[in-house]
PDB file of C-alpha atoms in Angstrom:
ATOM      1  CA  LYS Q   1      87.321 130.418  96.503  1.00 82.00           C
ATOM      2  CA  ALA Q   2      83.791 129.543  97.358  1.00 85.00           C
ATOM      3  CA  MET Q   3      80.585 131.328  98.314  1.00 88.00           C
ATOM      4  CA  THR Q   4      78.571 128.653 100.141  1.00 89.00           C
ATOM      5  CA  VAL Q   5      75.269 128.038 101.803  1.00 91.00           C
ATOM      6  CA  ASN Q   6      75.391 125.547 104.695  1.00 95.00           C
ATOM      7  CA  TRP Q   7      72.881 123.950 107.070  1.00 97.00           C
ATOM      8  CA  SER Q   8      73.700 121.985 110.219  1.00 97.00           C
ATOM      9  CA  TRP Q   9      71.439 119.971 112.492  1.00 98.00           C
ATOM     10  CA  VAL Q  10      72.088 118.310 115.912  1.00 98.00           C
ATOM     11  CA  GLN Q  11      69.740 116.122 117.975  1.00 98.00           C
ATOM     12  CA  ARG Q  12      70.834 115.046 121.477  1.00 97.00           C
ATOM     13  CA  LYS Q  13      68.832 112.609 123.574  1.00 98.00           C
ATOM     14  CA  VAL Q  14      71.202 111.641 126.367  1.00 97.00           C
ATOM     15  CA  ASP Q  15      70.770 111.136 130.142  1.00 95.00           C
ATOM     16  CA  ASN Q  16      73.559 113.554 131.013  1.00 91.00           C
ATOM     17  CA  VAL Q  17      74.955 116.199 128.572  1.00 89.00           C
ATOM     18  CA  LEU Q  18      78.431 116.332 130.188  1.00 87.00           C
ATOM     19  CA  ASP Q  19      78.828 112.546 130.907  1.00 89.00           C
ATOM     20  CA  PRO Q  20      76.364 110.545 128.839  1.00 92.00           C
ATOM     21  CA  ARG Q  21      75.776 106.900 129.714  1.00 93.00           C
ATOM     22  CA  GLU Q  22      72.578 106.272 127.779  1.00 97.00           C
ATOM     23  CA  GLY Q  23      71.092 107.790 124.643  1.00 98.00           C
ATOM     24  CA  TYR Q  24      72.366 109.135 121.319  1.00 98.00           C
ATOM     25  CA  VAL Q  25      73.607 112.168 119.416  1.00 98.00           C
ATOM     26  CA  LEU Q  26      72.873 112.721 115.764  1.00 98.00           C
ATOM     27  CA  HIS Q  27      74.569 115.378 113.650  1.00 98.00           C
ATOM     28  CA  GLY Q  28      74.000 116.204 110.007  1.00 98.00           C
ATOM     29  CA  GLU Q  29      75.354 118.866 107.628  1.00 98.00           C
ATOM     30  CA  ILE Q  30      74.694 119.847 104.049  1.00 97.00           C
ATOM     31  CA  GLY Q  31      76.203 122.717 102.081  1.00 94.00           C
ATOM     32  CA  GLY Q  32      77.678 123.695  98.822  1.00 93.00           C
ATOM     33  CA  GLY Q  33      78.695 126.214  96.268  1.00 91.00           C
ATOM     34  CA  SER Q  34      78.131 127.012  92.623  1.00 91.00           C
ATOM     35  CA  LYS Q  35      80.180 128.540  89.834  1.00 86.00           C
ATOM     36  CA  ALA Q  36      77.122 130.739  89.187  1.00 88.00           C
ATOM     37  CA  PHE Q  37      77.536 132.302  92.648  1.00 88.00           C
ATOM     38  CA  LEU Q  38      81.261 133.174  93.040  1.00 87.00           C
ATOM     39  CA  SER Q  39      82.673 129.660  93.551  1.00 86.00           C
ATOM     40  CA  ASP Q  40      85.504 128.049  91.572  1.00 89.00           C
ATOM     41  CA  GLN Q  41      83.700 124.732  91.515  1.00 90.00           C
ATOM     42  CA  ASP Q  42      80.120 123.382  91.716  1.00 91.00           C
ATOM     43  CA  PHE Q  43      79.878 121.071  94.734  1.00 94.00           C
ATOM     44  CA  ILE Q  44      77.554 119.779  97.452  1.00 95.00           C
ATOM     45  CA  ARG Q  45      79.047 118.587 100.805  1.00 96.00           C
ATOM     46  CA  THR Q  46      77.120 116.153 103.037  1.00 98.00           C
ATOM     47  CA  TYR Q  47      78.136 114.834 106.439  1.00 98.00           C
ATOM     48  CA  VAL Q  48      76.442 112.700 109.109  1.00 98.00           C
ATOM     49  CA  ARG Q  49      77.656 111.479 112.482  1.00 98.00           C
ATOM     50  CA  ALA Q  50      75.865 109.231 114.963  1.00 98.00           C
ATOM     51  CA  VAL Q  51      76.960 108.292 118.484  1.00 98.00           C
ATOM     52  CA  ARG Q  52      75.123 105.712 120.620  1.00 98.00           C
ATOM     53  CA  TYR Q  53      75.706 105.403 124.405  1.00 98.00           C
ATOM     54  CA  GLN Q  54      74.539 102.009 125.740  1.00 98.00           C
ATOM     55  CA  PRO Q  55      74.760 101.295 129.476  1.00 97.00           C
ATOM     56  CA  ILE Q  56      76.202  97.896 130.503  1.00 97.00           C
ATOM     57  CA  GLY Q  57      75.533  96.786 134.043  1.00 93.00           C
ATOM     58  CA  LYS Q  58      75.470  99.341 136.853  1.00 91.00           C
ATOM     59  CA  MET Q  59      78.320 101.628 135.757  1.00 91.00           C
ATOM     60  CA  ASP Q  60      79.921 100.597 132.392  1.00 96.00           C
ATOM     61  CA  VAL Q  61      79.007 102.003 128.977  1.00 97.00           C
ATOM     62  CA  LEU Q  62      79.460 100.931 125.368  1.00 98.00           C
ATOM     63  CA  ILE Q  63      79.969 103.814 122.954  1.00 98.00           C
ATOM     64  CA  LEU Q  64      79.377 103.262 119.250  1.00 98.00           C
ATOM     65  CA  ARG Q  65      80.203 106.036 116.681  1.00 98.00           C
ATOM     66  CA  GLY Q  66      79.946 106.297 112.955  1.00 98.00           C
ATOM     67  CA  GLU Q  67      80.684 109.120 110.484  1.00 98.00           C
ATOM     68  CA  LEU Q  68      80.103 109.407 106.772  1.00 98.00           C
ATOM     69  CA  GLY Q  69      80.973 112.321 104.500  1.00 97.00           C
ATOM     70  CA  VAL Q  70      80.596 112.857 100.781  1.00 97.00           C
ATOM     71  CA  THR Q  71      81.409 115.916  98.673  1.00 96.00           C
ATOM     72  CA  ILE Q  72      79.598 115.583  95.389  1.00 96.00           C
ATOM     73  CA  ALA Q  73      81.637 117.206  92.589  1.00 94.00           C
ATOM     74  CA  ASP Q  74      83.465 116.335  89.364  1.00 91.00           C
ATOM     75  CA  SER Q  75      86.804 116.617  91.204  1.00 90.00           C
ATOM     76  CA  ARG Q  76      88.266 118.109  94.407  1.00 90.00           C
ATOM     77  CA  LYS Q  77      90.118 120.787  92.388  1.00 90.00           C
ATOM     78  CA  GLY Q  78      88.771 124.244  93.188  1.00 88.00           C
ATOM     79  CA  ILE Q  79      86.989 123.175  96.377  1.00 92.00           C
ATOM     80  CA  PRO Q  80      88.329 124.678  99.606  1.00 91.00           C
ATOM     81  CA  GLN Q  81      89.814 122.129 102.029  1.00 91.00           C
ATOM     82  CA  ASP Q  82      87.109 122.971 104.645  1.00 92.00           C
ATOM     83  CA  PHE Q  83      84.580 121.310 102.295  1.00 95.00           C
ATOM     84  CA  LEU Q  84      86.620 118.135 101.829  1.00 96.00           C
ATOM     85  CA  PHE Q  85      87.409 115.436 104.330  1.00 97.00           C
ATOM     86  CA  ARG Q  86      90.448 114.242 106.313  1.00 97.00           C
ATOM     87  CA  THR Q  87      90.338 112.050 109.421  1.00 97.00           C
ATOM     88  CA  GLY Q  88      92.525 110.554 112.061  1.00 96.00           C
ATOM     89  CA  GLY Q  89      93.262 111.450 115.708  1.00 95.00           C
ATOM     90  CA  THR Q  90      91.138 111.885 118.843  1.00 93.00           C
ATOM     91  CA  GLN Q  91      87.322 111.499 118.286  1.00 91.00           C
ATOM     92  CA  SER Q  92      88.172 109.891 114.919  1.00 95.00           C
ATOM     93  CA  VAL Q  93      90.654 107.108 114.176  1.00 97.00           C
ATOM     94  CA  ARG Q  94      92.951 106.932 117.171  1.00 97.00           C
ATOM     95  CA  GLY Q  95      96.436 105.597 116.525  1.00 97.00           C
ATOM     96  CA  TYR Q  96      96.926 108.179 113.745  1.00 97.00           C
ATOM     97  CA  ASP Q  97      97.890 111.846 113.830  1.00 96.00           C
ATOM     98  CA  PHE Q  98      95.086 114.472 113.663  1.00 95.00           C
ATOM     99  CA  ASN Q  99      93.797 114.694 110.044  1.00 95.00           C
ATOM    100  CA  SER Q 100      96.633 112.481 108.732  1.00 96.00           C
ATOM    101  CA  LEU Q 101      94.267 110.174 106.795  1.00 97.00           C
ATOM    102  CA  GLY Q 102      93.244 111.587 103.408  1.00 95.00           C
ATOM    103  CA  VAL Q 103      94.653 112.193  99.945  1.00 95.00           C
ATOM    104  CA  LYS Q 104      98.458 112.102  99.857  1.00 94.00           C
ATOM    105  CA  GLU Q 105     100.262 114.530  97.656  1.00 92.00           C
ATOM    106  CA  GLY Q 106     103.992 114.432  98.378  1.00 93.00           C
ATOM    107  CA  ASP Q 107     104.427 114.977 102.134  1.00 92.00           C
ATOM    108  CA  ALA Q 108     100.995 116.710 102.417  1.00 94.00           C
ATOM    109  CA  THR Q 109      97.632 115.147 103.381  1.00 95.00           C
ATOM    110  CA  LEU Q 110      94.795 116.894 101.524  1.00 95.00           C
ATOM    111  CA  GLY Q 111      91.070 116.461 101.918  1.00 95.00           C
ATOM    112  CA  GLY Q 112      89.195 113.987  99.769  1.00 96.00           C
ATOM    113  CA  ARG Q 113      85.590 113.752  98.627  1.00 97.00           C
ATOM    114  CA  TYR Q 114      84.786 110.648 100.680  1.00 97.00           C
ATOM    115  CA  MET Q 115      85.166 109.877 104.356  1.00 98.00           C
ATOM    116  CA  SER Q 116      83.927 107.125 106.669  1.00 98.00           C
ATOM    117  CA  THR Q 117      84.801 106.090 110.240  1.00 98.00           C
ATOM    118  CA  LEU Q 118      83.461 103.558 112.701  1.00 98.00           C
ATOM    119  CA  SER Q 119      84.333 103.223 116.415  1.00 98.00           C
ATOM    120  CA  ALA Q 120      83.435 100.934 119.356  1.00 98.00           C
ATOM    121  CA  GLU Q 121      84.574 101.819 122.841  1.00 98.00           C
ATOM    122  CA  TYR Q 122      83.868 100.019 126.144  1.00 98.00           C
ATOM    123  CA  VAL Q 123      84.345 102.005 129.345  1.00 97.00           C
ATOM    124  CA  HIS Q 124      84.551 100.166 132.694  1.00 97.00           C
ATOM    125  CA  TRP Q 125      84.180 102.444 135.728  1.00 94.00           C
ATOM    126  CA  PHE Q 126      85.942 100.662 138.581  1.00 93.00           C
ATOM    127  CA  LYS Q 127      85.475 103.693 140.952  1.00 92.00           C
ATOM    128  CA  PRO Q 128      82.918 106.491 140.640  1.00 88.00           C
ATOM    129  CA  GLN Q 129      85.624 108.917 139.273  1.00 93.00           C
ATOM    130  CA  TRP Q 130      88.011 106.485 137.546  1.00 96.00           C
ATOM    131  CA  GLY Q 131      87.618 104.121 134.585  1.00 96.00           C
ATOM    132  CA  VAL Q 132      89.458 102.260 131.890  1.00 97.00           C
ATOM    133  CA  ALA Q 133      88.488 102.064 128.255  1.00 97.00           C
ATOM    134  CA  SER Q 134      89.267  99.717 125.359  1.00 98.00           C
ATOM    135  CA  PHE Q 135      88.481 100.748 121.788  1.00 98.00           C
ATOM    136  CA  VAL Q 136      88.720  99.933 118.112  1.00 98.00           C
ATOM    137  CA  ASP Q 137      88.507 102.626 115.426  1.00 98.00           C
ATOM    138  CA  ILE Q 138      88.559 102.232 111.647  1.00 98.00           C
ATOM    139  CA  GLY Q 139      88.260 104.782 108.807  1.00 97.00           C
ATOM    140  CA  ASP Q 140      89.799 106.754 105.975  1.00 97.00           C
ATOM    141  CA  ALA Q 141      89.215 109.708 103.653  1.00 97.00           C
ATOM    142  CA  SER Q 142      89.844 109.463  99.964  1.00 96.00           C
ATOM    143  CA  ASP Q 143      89.121 111.175  96.651  1.00 94.00           C
ATOM    144  CA  GLY Q 144      87.362 108.192  95.136  1.00 90.00           C
ATOM    145  CA  ARG Q 145      85.420 105.189  96.508  1.00 87.00           C
ATOM    146  CA  SER Q 146      87.917 102.840  94.848  1.00 89.00           C
ATOM    147  CA  ASP Q 147      90.837 104.653  96.643  1.00 90.00           C
ATOM    148  CA  PHE Q 148      89.254 104.133 100.099  1.00 93.00           C
ATOM    149  CA  ASP Q 149      91.602 102.062 102.273  1.00 95.00           C
ATOM    150  CA  ALA Q 150      90.264 101.838 105.823  1.00 96.00           C
ATOM    151  CA  LYS Q 151      92.934 102.151 108.539  1.00 97.00           C
ATOM    152  CA  LEU Q 152      92.631 100.385 111.857  1.00 98.00           C
ATOM    153  CA  GLY Q 153      93.524 101.781 115.252  1.00 98.00           C
ATOM    154  CA  TYR Q 154      92.992 100.241 118.667  1.00 98.00           C
ATOM    155  CA  GLY Q 155      94.066 100.619 122.200  1.00 98.00           C
ATOM    156  CA  LEU Q 156      93.465 101.306 125.909  1.00 98.00           C
ATOM    157  CA  GLY Q 157      92.737 104.467 127.802  1.00 97.00           C
ATOM    158  CA  ALA Q 158      92.170 105.966 131.236  1.00 97.00           C
ATOM    159  CA  ARG Q 159      89.050 107.997 132.156  1.00 96.00           C
ATOM    160  CA  TRP Q 160      88.570 110.508 134.907  1.00 96.00           C
ATOM    161  CA  ARG Q 161      85.220 112.164 135.629  1.00 92.00           C
ATOM    162  CA  SER Q 162      86.159 115.814 136.022  1.00 90.00           C
ATOM    163  CA  PRO Q 163      83.649 118.571 136.841  1.00 86.00           C
ATOM    164  CA  ALA Q 164      83.693 119.525 133.099  1.00 83.00           C
ATOM    165  CA  GLY Q 165      83.084 115.985 131.883  1.00 82.00           C
ATOM    166  CA  PRO Q 166      85.200 112.909 131.409  1.00 86.00           C
ATOM    167  CA  LEU Q 167      88.955 113.446 130.684  1.00 94.00           C
ATOM    168  CA  ALA Q 168      90.342 110.700 128.416  1.00 96.00           C
ATOM    169  CA  VAL Q 169      93.969 109.722 127.890  1.00 97.00           C
ATOM    170  CA  ASP Q 170      94.309 106.981 125.296  1.00 97.00           C
ATOM    171  CA  VAL Q 171      97.279 104.965 124.074  1.00 98.00           C
ATOM    172  CA  ALA Q 172      96.508 103.752 120.561  1.00 98.00           C
ATOM    173  CA  TYR Q 173      98.282 101.629 117.995  1.00 98.00           C
ATOM    174  CA  GLY Q 174      97.868 102.640 114.353  1.00 96.00           C
ATOM    175  CA  HIS Q 175      97.956  99.256 112.579  1.00 96.00           C
ATOM    176  CA  HIS Q 176      98.820 100.673 109.135  1.00 95.00           C
ATOM    177  CA  ASP Q 177     101.625 102.988 110.375  1.00 93.00           C
ATOM    178  CA  GLU Q 178     102.783 100.475 113.040  1.00 95.00           C
ATOM    179  CA  ARG Q 179     103.082 103.325 115.583  1.00 96.00           C
ATOM    180  CA  VAL Q 180     101.802 104.003 119.064  1.00 97.00           C
ATOM    181  CA  ARG Q 181     100.318 107.450 119.743  1.00 97.00           C
ATOM    182  CA  ILE Q 182      98.834 109.143 122.817  1.00 97.00           C
ATOM    183  CA  HIS Q 183      95.515 110.965 122.471  1.00 97.00           C
ATOM    184  CA  PHE Q 184      93.824 113.392 124.961  1.00 95.00           C
ATOM    185  CA  ALA Q 185      90.163 114.387 125.024  1.00 92.00           C
ATOM    186  CA  LEU Q 186      87.786 116.279 127.288  1.00 84.00           C
TER     187      LEU Q 186
END
């Protein structure tokens, strides 16, 4: 159990909120709990995410994304899973199942105290409503820095500019698992 205090901050400076082509989004979080205030473990959780949208030519865009998360504690024991990190899947490391990258215990994937991901995506819009994307993602979550083993995913995707924002369908290959997976995002 944990009684926590948390703070989250987001800054958006993009040309279009639903379909950004230029600008950036920054997101930061910090929170934690203490044994002195109804928590099983003393911990501080930090998380940052940055996304950069860079226009290329008249219609194309390069999207760069990075995430870093650290939970400062003696161990992950006694910390709720919501305050640890797993990664994998859409908007993370494509080519792997959602939250499948983390600390392995038997058949389960648990959260770890460290997480990092990087992504580069190039979207070519060949018609105003239709585009194709190529991407490379890499990342992992682990319980120690020495256990960190970045997993690579890459692939191609289709993009459709819907009234609610771009709809993405990606076919990604998880290099470590040697599997192809399909990912959807809006």
